[in-house]
Amino acid sequence: MCNTRHKMKSLQCLMFAVFCSVAFGDTVVLTNTGKEDGSNLKLFTEWWETSVFYQIYPRSFKDSDNDGSGDLQGIIQKLDHIQDAGIDAVWLSPIYKSPQVDNGYDISDYRDVDEIYGTLDDLKQLLDEAHKRGIKVILDYVPNHTSDQHAWFQASLKNDSVYADYYVWKDAVIVNGTRTPPNNWLSEFKGSAWEWSEERQQYYLHQFSVAQPDLNYRNPAVVNELKDVLTYWLDFGVDGFRMDAVFALFEDAQFRDEPPSGDTNSGPEDYGYLKHIYTADQHETLQLIYDFRDLLDKYSANLSYPRIMMTEVYSDIATTMLYYGTYSGSRKGAHFTFNFWSFILGLQKGFTSTQLWGSIYNWFNYIPAQYTPNWVLGNHDQSRVSTRLGPENVDALNILISILPGVQVTYNGEEIGQENGEVTCEQGYDPQAIKNCSTFNQTSRDFERTPFQWDSTVNAGFNEGAEPWLPVSQKYLETNLESQNVTGINSHYNIYKQTLQLRQSFRNETGYFVLLSSYANLFVAERILSSNNDDYVLYYNVGDEAVTPSKYIAEANATVVIRSSNSAYNIGDLFNYNGTLLAREAVLVRLDK
Ligand code: NOJ
Ligand code: MG
């Protein structure tokens, strides 16, 4: 009855669906916390639980002083755009002092702003201006490693009595008279995770580039230092942190070799060659994450709203959930840990509606009921969603993640469907990619980091003509905010904005359901609001051929509220179930009561 070909109006089906056993792609009724038994309806009461977070990649956002690099004053100039789009909070990728070996993820002073970006005063101004507009500000926090130029590392190199154990140092192992690293651990950026220091006559650990030595979390002084950094920025007035690479905080105390993963696509130098049972997701790492949360909760106790943390982890989905907190809920971790599974790791170009269904269901299936789901399409480490999954899917995916319950995360440019830029190895900066130009096109993350395309003037309005640090994509004449704003009722940007406006009415709901079905190429997701029974249904044809919705779904009176840019529907049109949906067309309708 509630199987794939139900012809009932979905609200009716809803009452039956809880009794059905779910097969992949079947209709399934979920509460807003992703549960199937109708329990655990949850009121999302805290500000962040229904927020849209917008990741700004500062160096590529807006260059206010025309020196080729984006800066804090540039972000301030664009706050009106961010507000216009309906965004609740921005997350800035690192703006701290840094030699920029890994574009700011190599920090040489945790408490100061790099001159590329401006000054602490500029940051203060940015916070004030954002807060005036009701926008919260999240900073990146990079606890696993510092820059090798950080004063702590420079002192550690010299075996300074205070800083000697701030990093992970080990003696060499001599094999047949040759010096070799202490074990087989690999860097995520390829090759041994150990680098020899002539000065100290020991190896130091770097899970990322050689210029990013890992901090030694088994030293309580390090834990205290990094907690103090959190407090410093909380005192400064920030609203929370995106925590970088936290899976890597602790390593095995016995420094045991890691076993091979068996991944046949990885060579012995590749990170994927080993199974990271001793360098990732260690028990002590999770405890520290829970301690960071305690610190934030204590700090927030006397404030009017909580300061939050979101963690970056690419571990398997069950392990990833532990960063939210324990499964029992006895200890809390991140307010949310990024969901890379549904739209990044779990989907590929040419995906079917059943795969999309499964990708979403998977996250719901794993997340413990007490935590808040989140939906992420991309970031500065992933090929842009337009390029990765196809520009023709961008509107549908933006609408979809907006009607799914919980947090929505947008990487700057996704609101206009910006695609990857064109960058050569010589122009590139990504440290892991420029090591080997012959594989640059496959490995570089520079493509998704090219400047934001504001308008059709010189350098896409990123600046006034100085050579940008990474080239502006040639696609800017077709794809830019200004033209989408002015001429395009049907543009990616206007669709994004309309969706965020609609999303406002989903706030403060005592509970609602998402109903997901997949019928051949037709993907259907439903969101029912509890207070007034408003019932929204997204019809999304993921295939290459037109489909007729009435083949699968009972006809009902429904009004189009949002549609993809390739759709012939207008807002306010009656939706025609007997008509066709074009390839990749998406229509969000409200069922008439
Ligand atoms: C994850 C960041 O997102 C990435 O850009 C960086 O290279 C690594 N962590 C190392 O900090
Ligand atoms: Mg570490």
Coordinates of C-alpha atoms and ligand atoms in Angstrom, one line a residue:
M1 CA 0.0 0.0 0.0
C2 CA 2.8 2.4 0.8
N3 CA 5.1 0.8 -1.7
T4 CA 6.6 2.6 -4.7
R5 CA 3.5 2.8 -6.8
H6 CA 1.1 4.1 -4.2
K7 CA -1.7 6.2 -5.7
M8 CA -2.9 7.7 -2.5
K9 CA -2.4 11.2 -1.6
S10 CA 0.8 11.1 0.5
L11 CA -0.7 12.4 3.7
Q12 CA -2.9 9.4 3.9
C13 CA -0.1 7.1 3.1
L14 CA 1.8 8.7 5.9
M15 CA -0.5 7.1 8.4
F16 CA 0.1 3.6 7.0
A17 CA 3.8 3.9 6.1
V18 CA 5.0 3.4 9.7
F19 CA 3.7 -0.2 9.5
C20 CA 5.6 -1.0 6.2
S21 CA 9.0 -2.5 6.2
V22 CA 11.4 -0.4 4.2
A23 CA 13.2 -1.6 1.1
F24 CA 15.7 0.6 -0.7
G25 CA 13.8 3.2 -2.7
D26 CA 10.4 2.5 -1.1
T27 CA 8.3 5.2 0.4
V28 CA 9.5 5.8 3.9
V29 CA 8.2 8.2 6.4
L30 CA 10.7 9.8 8.7
T31 CA 10.5 12.2 11.6
N32 CA 12.7 15.3 11.4
T33 CA 15.3 13.4 13.3
G34 CA 15.3 10.7 10.7
K35 CA 13.4 8.0 12.6
E36 CA 10.8 5.7 11.1
D37 CA 8.7 4.9 14.1
G38 CA 7.1 8.3 14.4
S39 CA 8.7 8.9 17.7
N40 CA 11.4 11.5 18.4
L41 CA 9.8 14.4 16.8
K42 CA 12.1 17.1 17.8
L43 CA 11.6 20.8 18.1
F44 CA 14.6 22.5 16.7
T45 CA 14.9 25.3 19.1
E46 CA 18.5 26.5 18.9
W47 CA 19.5 29.0 16.3
W48 CA 22.0 26.8 14.5
E49 CA 19.6 23.8 14.1
T50 CA 17.7 25.4 11.2
S51 CA 20.4 27.7 9.9
V52 CA 22.0 28.1 6.5
F53 CA 25.7 28.3 6.9
Y54 CA 27.7 29.9 4.1
Q55 CA 31.4 29.0 3.7
I56 CA 33.5 31.9 2.6
Y57 CA 36.9 31.2 1.1
P58 CA 38.3 34.6 2.0
R59 CA 41.2 34.8 -0.4
S60 CA 38.8 34.3 -3.3
F61 CA 35.8 36.1 -2.2
K62 CA 36.3 39.9 -2.7
D63 CA 39.6 41.8 -3.0
S64 CA 38.8 45.3 -1.6
D65 CA 42.3 46.7 -2.0
N66 CA 43.1 45.3 -5.5
D67 CA 46.2 43.4 -4.4
G68 CA 45.1 40.1 -5.9
S69 CA 43.8 38.4 -2.7
G70 CA 40.4 38.6 -1.1
D71 CA 40.3 40.2 2.3
L72 CA 38.1 41.0 5.3
Q73 CA 37.1 44.5 4.0
G74 CA 35.9 42.7 0.9
I75 CA 33.7 40.4 2.9
I76 CA 32.3 43.4 4.8
Q77 CA 31.4 45.0 1.4
K78 CA 29.5 41.8 0.4
L79 CA 27.5 41.3 3.6
D80 CA 24.5 42.8 1.9
H81 CA 24.6 40.1 -0.7
I82 CA 24.9 37.5 2.1
Q83 CA 21.9 39.0 3.9
D84 CA 20.0 39.3 0.6
A85 CA 20.4 35.6 0.0
G86 CA 18.9 34.8 3.4
I87 CA 22.0 33.3 4.9
D88 CA 22.1 32.9 8.7
A89 CA 25.8 32.4 9.4
V90 CA 29.1 32.6 7.6
W91 CA 32.1 30.4 8.2
L92 CA 35.4 31.9 7.2
S93 CA 38.2 29.6 6.1
P94 CA 41.4 30.5 8.0
I95 CA 42.3 34.2 8.2
Y96 CA 45.1 33.8 10.8
K97 CA 48.8 34.6 10.3
S98 CA 50.2 32.0 8.0
P99 CA 52.9 31.4 5.5
Q100 CA 50.1 30.1 3.3
V101 CA 51.7 26.8 2.4
D102 CA 48.3 25.2 2.7
N103 CA 46.3 28.4 2.1
G104 CA 46.1 29.3 5.8
Y105 CA 45.6 25.8 7.2
D106 CA 49.2 26.2 8.3
I107 CA 48.9 28.8 11.1
S108 CA 51.9 30.6 12.6
D109 CA 49.9 32.7 15.1
Y110 CA 46.5 31.5 16.3
R111 CA 45.6 34.9 17.7
D112 CA 46.3 37.3 14.9
V113 CA 45.0 38.0 11.4
D114 CA 47.3 37.6 8.4
E115 CA 48.1 40.8 6.6
I116 CA 46.7 39.4 3.4
Y117 CA 43.3 39.6 5.0
G118 CA 43.7 42.7 7.1
T119 CA 43.9 43.3 10.9
L120 CA 42.2 42.3 14.1
D121 CA 40.3 45.6 13.9
D122 CA 39.0 44.6 10.4
L123 CA 37.8 41.3 11.9
K124 CA 36.1 43.1 14.8
Q125 CA 34.4 45.4 12.3
L126 CA 33.3 42.3 10.3
L127 CA 31.8 40.8 13.4
D128 CA 29.9 44.0 14.2
E129 CA 28.6 44.5 10.7
A130 CA 27.5 40.9 10.4
H131 CA 25.8 40.9 13.8
K132 CA 24.0 44.1 12.9
R133 CA 22.5 42.2 9.9
G134 CA 21.6 39.2 12.1
I135 CA 24.4 37.1 10.6
K136 CA 26.5 34.9 12.8
V137 CA 30.3 34.4 12.2
I138 CA 32.1 31.1 12.6
L139 CA 35.9 30.9 12.4
D140 CA 38.0 28.0 11.2
Y141 CA 39.9 26.3 14.1
V142 CA 42.9 24.2 13.1
P143 CA 44.0 22.2 16.2
N144 CA 45.8 19.3 14.7
H145 CA 48.9 21.1 13.4
T146 CA 50.6 24.5 13.2
S147 CA 52.8 26.0 10.6
D148 CA 56.5 25.0 10.9
Q149 CA 57.0 28.7 11.3
H150 CA 55.0 28.9 14.5
A151 CA 57.1 30.0 17.4
W152 CA 56.2 26.8 19.3
F153 CA 57.7 24.7 16.5
Q154 CA 60.8 26.9 16.2
A155 CA 61.4 26.4 19.9
S156 CA 60.6 22.7 19.7
L157 CA 63.2 22.3 17.0
K158 CA 65.8 23.6 19.5
N159 CA 64.6 21.2 22.2
D160 CA 63.5 24.2 24.3
S161 CA 62.6 23.0 27.8
V162 CA 59.0 24.3 27.5
Y163 CA 58.2 23.4 23.9
A164 CA 60.3 20.2 23.3
D165 CA 57.2 18.0 23.6
Y166 CA 54.7 20.3 21.8
Y167 CA 55.0 18.2 18.7
V168 CA 55.3 14.5 18.0
W169 CA 59.0 13.7 17.8
K170 CA 60.6 10.2 17.4
D171 CA 64.0 8.8 17.0
A172 CA 65.0 7.3 13.6
V173 CA 65.1 3.5 13.2
I174 CA 68.4 2.4 11.7
V175 CA 67.9 -0.4 9.2
N176 CA 71.1 -1.9 7.7
G177 CA 72.9 1.3 8.7
T178 CA 70.4 3.6 7.0
R179 CA 68.2 6.0 8.8
T180 CA 64.4 5.3 8.4
P181 CA 61.2 6.8 9.9
P182 CA 59.9 5.3 13.1
N183 CA 57.0 3.6 11.4
N184 CA 55.0 3.3 8.2
W185 CA 52.5 6.1 8.7
L186 CA 51.5 8.1 5.7
S187 CA 50.7 11.8 5.1
E188 CA 47.3 12.6 3.7
F189 CA 49.3 14.6 1.2
K190 CA 51.3 11.5 0.1
G191 CA 54.5 9.9 1.2
S192 CA 55.8 9.3 4.8
A193 CA 54.1 11.3 7.6
W194 CA 57.6 11.7 9.1
E195 CA 60.1 14.4 8.3
W196 CA 63.7 14.3 9.5
S197 CA 65.1 17.3 11.3
E198 CA 68.8 17.8 11.1
E199 CA 68.7 20.3 13.8
R200 CA 67.0 18.1 16.4
Q201 CA 68.2 14.8 15.0
Q202 CA 64.8 13.3 15.2
Y203 CA 61.7 12.8 13.0
Y204 CA 58.5 14.9 13.5
L205 CA 55.0 13.8 12.5
H206 CA 53.0 15.6 9.9
Q207 CA 49.7 14.1 8.9
F208 CA 49.4 16.8 6.2
S209 CA 52.3 18.7 4.5
V210 CA 55.8 18.9 5.8
A211 CA 55.1 22.5 6.7
Q212 CA 52.3 21.4 9.0
P213 CA 53.8 19.5 12.0
D214 CA 51.2 17.7 14.2
L215 CA 50.8 19.0 17.7
N216 CA 51.3 16.4 20.5
Y217 CA 48.0 16.1 22.3
R218 CA 49.5 13.7 24.8
N219 CA 51.1 16.8 26.3
P220 CA 48.5 18.4 28.6
A221 CA 50.2 21.8 28.0
V222 CA 49.2 21.5 24.3
V223 CA 45.6 20.7 25.2
N224 CA 45.5 23.8 27.4
E225 CA 47.0 26.1 24.8
L226 CA 44.5 25.0 22.2
K227 CA 41.6 25.4 24.7
D228 CA 42.9 28.9 25.4
V229 CA 42.7 29.7 21.7
L230 CA 39.0 28.8 21.8
T231 CA 38.4 31.1 24.7
Y232 CA 40.4 33.9 23.1
W233 CA 38.1 33.9 20.1
L234 CA 35.0 33.5 22.1
D235 CA 36.0 36.5 24.1
F236 CA 36.6 38.3 20.8
G237 CA 32.9 37.7 20.0
V238 CA 32.8 34.9 17.4
D239 CA 29.7 32.6 17.3
G240 CA 31.5 29.3 16.9
F241 CA 34.1 27.2 15.1
R242 CA 34.5 24.9 12.2
M243 CA 37.1 22.4 13.5
D244 CA 39.6 21.2 10.9
A245 CA 40.9 17.7 10.5
V246 CA 40.0 16.6 14.0
F247 CA 40.1 12.9 13.2
A248 CA 43.9 13.3 13.4
L249 CA 44.4 14.9 16.8
F250 CA 45.8 11.9 18.7
E251 CA 47.9 9.0 17.4
D252 CA 48.6 5.6 18.9
A253 CA 50.8 5.9 22.0
Q254 CA 52.8 2.9 20.9
F255 CA 53.3 4.1 17.3
R256 CA 52.3 0.8 15.8
D257 CA 52.5 0.3 12.0
E258 CA 49.2 0.6 10.2
P259 CA 48.0 -2.4 8.2
P260 CA 47.4 -2.2 4.4
S261 CA 43.9 -1.2 3.4
G262 CA 43.8 -3.5 0.4
D263 CA 42.7 -0.6 -1.8
T264 CA 44.0 -1.5 -5.2
N265 CA 43.8 2.1 -6.5
S266 CA 46.4 3.3 -4.0
G267 CA 50.1 2.9 -4.4
P268 CA 52.4 2.5 -1.4
E269 CA 52.9 6.3 -1.1
D270 CA 49.2 7.1 -1.2
Y271 CA 47.3 7.8 2.0
G272 CA 44.6 5.3 0.9
Y273 CA 47.2 2.5 1.0
L274 CA 46.9 2.0 4.7
K275 CA 44.0 1.4 7.1
H276 CA 44.3 4.3 9.5
I277 CA 43.5 2.5 12.7
Y278 CA 46.4 4.2 14.7
T279 CA 46.3 7.7 13.3
A280 CA 42.6 8.5 12.9
D281 CA 39.5 8.6 15.2
Q282 CA 41.4 7.5 18.3
H283 CA 39.5 7.1 21.5
E284 CA 41.4 10.0 23.1
T285 CA 40.5 12.2 20.1
L286 CA 36.8 11.7 20.7
Q287 CA 37.2 12.5 24.4
L288 CA 38.9 15.7 23.5
I289 CA 36.2 16.7 21.1
Y290 CA 33.7 16.1 23.9
D291 CA 35.8 18.3 26.2
F292 CA 35.8 21.1 23.6
R293 CA 32.0 20.9 23.6
D294 CA 32.0 21.1 27.4
L295 CA 34.1 24.3 27.1
L296 CA 31.7 25.8 24.6
D297 CA 28.6 24.9 26.7
K298 CA 30.1 26.3 29.9
Y299 CA 31.1 29.5 28.0
S300 CA 27.6 29.8 26.5
A301 CA 25.7 29.1 29.8
N302 CA 25.4 32.8 30.6
L303 CA 24.9 34.0 27.1
S304 CA 21.7 34.6 25.2
Y305 CA 22.5 31.9 22.5
P306 CA 25.0 29.0 22.3
R307 CA 28.4 29.2 20.6
I308 CA 28.8 26.2 18.4
M309 CA 31.3 23.8 16.9
M310 CA 31.1 21.8 13.6
T311 CA 33.7 19.2 12.9
E312 CA 35.3 18.1 9.7
V313 CA 35.7 14.3 9.5
Y314 CA 35.8 12.0 6.4
S315 CA 35.6 8.8 8.4
D316 CA 33.1 5.9 7.8
I317 CA 29.6 7.0 8.6
A318 CA 29.2 5.1 11.9
T319 CA 32.5 6.5 13.2
T320 CA 31.6 10.0 11.9
M321 CA 28.5 10.0 14.1
L322 CA 30.7 9.6 17.2
Y323 CA 31.8 13.2 16.6
Y324 CA 28.3 14.3 17.3
G325 CA 28.7 12.7 20.7
T326 CA 28.3 9.2 22.0
Y327 CA 25.5 7.1 20.6
S328 CA 23.8 7.0 24.0
G329 CA 24.1 10.8 24.2
S330 CA 25.9 10.6 27.5
R331 CA 28.6 13.0 26.1
K332 CA 28.0 15.6 23.5
G333 CA 30.5 16.4 20.8
A334 CA 30.1 18.7 17.8
H335 CA 26.7 20.5 17.3
F336 CA 27.1 18.8 14.0
T337 CA 29.7 17.0 12.1
F338 CA 29.6 17.6 8.4
N339 CA 27.5 15.2 6.3
F340 CA 29.9 14.5 3.5
W341 CA 28.2 11.2 2.9
S342 CA 24.9 12.2 1.2
F343 CA 26.1 14.5 -1.6
I344 CA 29.9 14.2 -1.7
L345 CA 31.1 10.7 -0.9
G346 CA 27.8 9.0 -1.7
L347 CA 26.9 10.4 -5.1
Q348 CA 28.5 10.5 -8.5
K349 CA 27.6 12.2 -11.8
G350 CA 24.8 10.3 -13.5
F351 CA 23.3 9.2 -10.1
T352 CA 19.9 7.5 -10.2
S353 CA 16.9 8.5 -8.1
T354 CA 17.4 5.4 -6.0
Q355 CA 21.0 6.3 -5.3
L356 CA 19.9 9.8 -4.3
W357 CA 17.2 8.2 -2.1
G358 CA 19.8 5.9 -0.5
S359 CA 22.3 8.6 0.0
I360 CA 19.9 10.6 2.1
Y361 CA 18.3 7.6 3.9
N362 CA 21.8 6.4 4.9
W363 CA 22.5 9.5 6.9
F364 CA 19.1 9.4 8.6
N365 CA 19.6 5.7 9.3
Y366 CA 22.8 6.3 11.2
I367 CA 22.2 9.5 13.0
P368 CA 21.1 9.0 16.6
A369 CA 17.8 10.7 17.3
Q370 CA 19.1 13.3 19.7
Y371 CA 21.3 14.9 17.1
T372 CA 20.5 17.4 14.3
P373 CA 21.0 16.4 10.6
N374 CA 23.0 18.5 8.2
W375 CA 23.4 18.7 4.5
V376 CA 26.5 19.7 2.6
L377 CA 27.0 20.0 -1.2
G378 CA 30.6 21.1 -1.4
N379 CA 33.6 22.9 0.1
H380 CA 37.0 24.1 -0.8
D381 CA 38.4 20.6 -0.9
Q382 CA 35.9 19.2 -3.3
S383 CA 35.3 19.7 -7.0
R384 CA 32.4 22.2 -7.2
V385 CA 29.0 20.6 -7.1
S386 CA 28.1 22.1 -10.5
T387 CA 31.1 20.3 -12.0
R388 CA 31.0 17.2 -9.9
L389 CA 27.3 16.4 -10.3
G390 CA 26.4 18.6 -13.3
P391 CA 25.2 22.2 -13.5
E392 CA 21.7 21.0 -14.6
N393 CA 21.3 19.4 -11.1
V394 CA 22.3 22.5 -9.0
D395 CA 18.8 24.0 -8.5
A396 CA 17.3 20.7 -7.6
L397 CA 20.0 19.9 -5.1
N398 CA 19.9 23.4 -3.5
I399 CA 16.1 23.0 -3.2
L400 CA 16.4 19.5 -1.8
I401 CA 18.9 20.3 0.9
S402 CA 16.8 23.3 1.9
I403 CA 13.7 21.3 2.6
L404 CA 15.5 18.5 4.4
P405 CA 15.3 19.0 8.1
G406 CA 18.2 20.5 9.9
V407 CA 21.3 22.5 8.9
Q408 CA 22.1 23.5 5.3
V409 CA 25.7 24.3 4.3
T410 CA 26.5 26.3 1.1
Y411 CA 30.0 26.8 -0.2
N412 CA 30.4 30.2 -1.7
G413 CA 29.4 30.2 -5.4
E414 CA 27.0 27.3 -5.1
E415 CA 24.2 29.8 -5.0
I416 CA 25.0 30.9 -8.5
G417 CA 26.0 27.4 -9.8
Q418 CA 29.6 28.4 -10.2
E419 CA 31.7 25.7 -11.8
N420 CA 35.3 24.8 -11.3
G421 CA 37.8 27.3 -12.7
E422 CA 40.7 26.7 -15.1
V423 CA 44.1 26.6 -13.4
T424 CA 47.5 25.3 -14.6
C425 CA 50.0 23.6 -12.4
E426 CA 52.2 26.7 -12.6
Q427 CA 49.4 28.9 -11.4
G428 CA 48.3 26.5 -8.7
Y429 CA 48.9 26.6 -4.9
D430 CA 47.5 23.4 -3.5
P431 CA 50.6 21.9 -1.8
Q432 CA 49.8 18.2 -2.5
A433 CA 49.0 18.8 -6.1
I434 CA 51.9 21.1 -7.2
K435 CA 54.4 18.4 -6.0
N436 CA 53.6 16.5 -9.2
C437 CA 52.4 18.4 -12.3
S438 CA 51.6 15.3 -14.2
T439 CA 48.7 14.5 -11.9
F440 CA 47.7 18.1 -11.1
N441 CA 44.4 17.9 -13.0
Q442 CA 43.3 14.9 -11.0
T443 CA 44.6 16.0 -7.6
S444 CA 44.4 19.8 -7.3
R445 CA 41.9 21.6 -5.2
D446 CA 42.7 24.9 -6.8
F447 CA 39.9 24.5 -9.4
E448 CA 37.2 24.9 -6.7
R449 CA 39.0 27.9 -5.2
T450 CA 39.1 30.4 -8.0
P451 CA 37.6 33.9 -7.3
F452 CA 33.9 34.4 -6.8
Q453 CA 32.1 35.6 -10.0
W454 CA 30.3 38.8 -9.0
D455 CA 29.6 40.4 -12.3
S456 CA 30.8 40.7 -15.9
T457 CA 33.3 43.5 -15.4
V458 CA 37.1 43.0 -15.3
N459 CA 38.1 39.9 -13.1
A460 CA 34.4 39.2 -12.6
G461 CA 34.2 42.1 -10.1
F462 CA 36.5 40.3 -7.7
N463 CA 38.8 43.3 -7.8
E464 CA 39.7 46.2 -10.1
G465 CA 42.1 44.5 -12.4
A466 CA 45.2 43.4 -10.4
E467 CA 46.1 39.8 -11.2
P468 CA 44.2 37.5 -8.9
W469 CA 46.1 35.0 -6.8
L470 CA 44.3 32.3 -8.8
P471 CA 42.9 33.1 -12.2
V472 CA 39.2 34.1 -12.6
S473 CA 37.3 31.4 -14.5
Q474 CA 36.6 32.2 -18.1
K475 CA 33.0 31.2 -17.4
Y476 CA 32.3 34.4 -15.5
L477 CA 30.6 36.1 -18.4
E478 CA 27.9 33.4 -18.4
T479 CA 27.8 32.7 -14.7
N480 CA 27.9 35.7 -12.4
L481 CA 25.7 37.0 -9.5
E482 CA 24.9 40.3 -11.1
S483 CA 23.4 38.9 -14.3
Q484 CA 21.5 36.2 -12.3
N485 CA 20.1 38.9 -10.0
V486 CA 19.1 41.4 -12.6
T487 CA 17.8 39.4 -15.6
G488 CA 17.1 36.0 -14.2
I489 CA 13.8 35.3 -12.5
N490 CA 14.7 31.7 -13.3
S491 CA 18.3 32.0 -12.3
H492 CA 20.2 29.7 -9.9
Y493 CA 20.6 32.6 -7.5
N494 CA 16.9 33.6 -7.5
I495 CA 15.9 30.0 -7.0
Y496 CA 18.3 29.7 -4.1
K497 CA 17.0 32.9 -2.6
Q498 CA 13.3 31.9 -2.9
T499 CA 14.1 28.5 -1.4
L500 CA 15.8 30.1 1.6
Q501 CA 12.8 32.4 2.1
L502 CA 10.4 29.4 2.0
R503 CA 12.7 27.7 4.5
Q504 CA 12.0 30.4 7.0
S505 CA 8.5 29.1 7.4
F506 CA 9.9 25.7 8.3
R507 CA 11.4 27.1 11.4
N508 CA 9.9 26.7 14.8
E509 CA 7.9 23.7 13.8
T510 CA 7.2 21.2 16.5
G511 CA 7.9 18.3 14.2
Y512 CA 7.5 17.3 10.6
F513 CA 8.1 14.4 8.3
V514 CA 10.2 13.8 5.2
L515 CA 8.8 11.2 2.9
L516 CA 11.2 9.9 0.3
S517 CA 10.3 7.8 -2.6
S518 CA 12.0 6.8 -5.8
Y519 CA 10.2 5.8 -8.9
A520 CA 12.3 5.0 -11.9
N521 CA 14.0 8.4 -12.7
L522 CA 11.5 10.4 -10.5
F523 CA 12.8 11.4 -7.1
V524 CA 10.1 12.6 -4.7
A525 CA 10.7 14.1 -1.3
E526 CA 8.0 15.5 0.9
R527 CA 8.0 17.9 3.8
I528 CA 5.0 18.2 6.0
L529 CA 4.8 21.0 8.6
S530 CA 3.3 20.0 11.8
S531 CA 1.6 23.2 12.9
N532 CA -0.6 23.7 9.9
N533 CA -0.2 20.5 7.9
D534 CA 1.3 22.5 5.0
D535 CA 2.6 19.8 2.7
Y536 CA 5.4 20.5 0.2
V537 CA 6.5 17.9 -2.4
L538 CA 9.6 18.1 -4.5
Y539 CA 9.4 16.3 -7.9
Y540 CA 12.8 15.9 -9.4
N541 CA 13.5 14.1 -12.6
V542 CA 17.1 12.9 -12.3
G543 CA 17.1 11.1 -15.6
D544 CA 17.8 12.0 -19.2
E545 CA 14.2 11.4 -20.5
A546 CA 11.0 13.2 -19.6
V547 CA 8.8 11.5 -17.1
T548 CA 5.0 11.8 -16.3
P549 CA 4.5 12.1 -12.6
S550 CA 0.9 10.7 -12.7
K551 CA 2.3 7.4 -13.7
Y552 CA 3.5 7.1 -10.2
I553 CA 1.8 9.6 -7.9
A554 CA -1.9 10.2 -7.3
E555 CA -3.1 13.4 -8.8
A556 CA -3.9 16.2 -6.4
N557 CA -4.3 19.9 -6.6
A558 CA -0.9 21.4 -6.1
T559 CA 0.6 24.8 -6.7
V560 CA 4.2 25.4 -7.9
V561 CA 6.2 27.3 -5.3
I562 CA 9.7 26.9 -6.7
R563 CA 11.1 25.3 -9.8
S564 CA 14.5 24.7 -11.4
S565 CA 15.9 27.1 -14.0
N566 CA 15.2 24.7 -16.8
S567 CA 11.5 24.4 -16.0
A568 CA 8.6 25.9 -18.0
Y569 CA 6.5 26.3 -14.9
N570 CA 6.0 29.6 -13.2
I571 CA 5.5 30.2 -9.5
G572 CA 1.8 30.0 -8.8
D573 CA 1.0 27.6 -11.7
L574 CA -1.1 24.6 -11.0
F575 CA 1.1 21.5 -11.2
N576 CA 0.0 19.1 -13.9
Y577 CA 0.6 15.5 -12.9
N578 CA -0.4 14.3 -16.4
G579 CA 2.2 16.6 -18.0
T580 CA 5.8 15.8 -18.3
L581 CA 8.8 16.8 -16.2
L582 CA 11.9 17.4 -18.4
A583 CA 15.2 15.8 -17.8
R584 CA 16.7 17.3 -14.6
E585 CA 13.6 19.4 -14.0
A586 CA 12.7 20.0 -10.4
V587 CA 9.4 21.4 -9.1
L588 CA 8.5 22.1 -5.5
V589 CA 4.7 22.2 -5.1
R590 CA 2.4 22.8 -2.1
L591 CA -0.5 20.5 -2.0
D592 CA -3.9 22.2 -1.7
K593 CA -5.7 21.3 1.5
Ligands
NOJ1 C1 41.1 20.1 5.9 C2 41.1 21.4 5.1 O1 39.7 21.6 4.7 C3 42.0 21.3 4.0 O2 41.9 22.4 3.1 C4 43.4 21.2 4.6 O3 44.4 21.0 3.5 C5 43.6 20.1 5.6 N1 42.4 20.0 6.5 C6 44.8 20.3 6.5 O4 44.6 21.4 7.4
MG2 MG 47.6 14.6 15.2

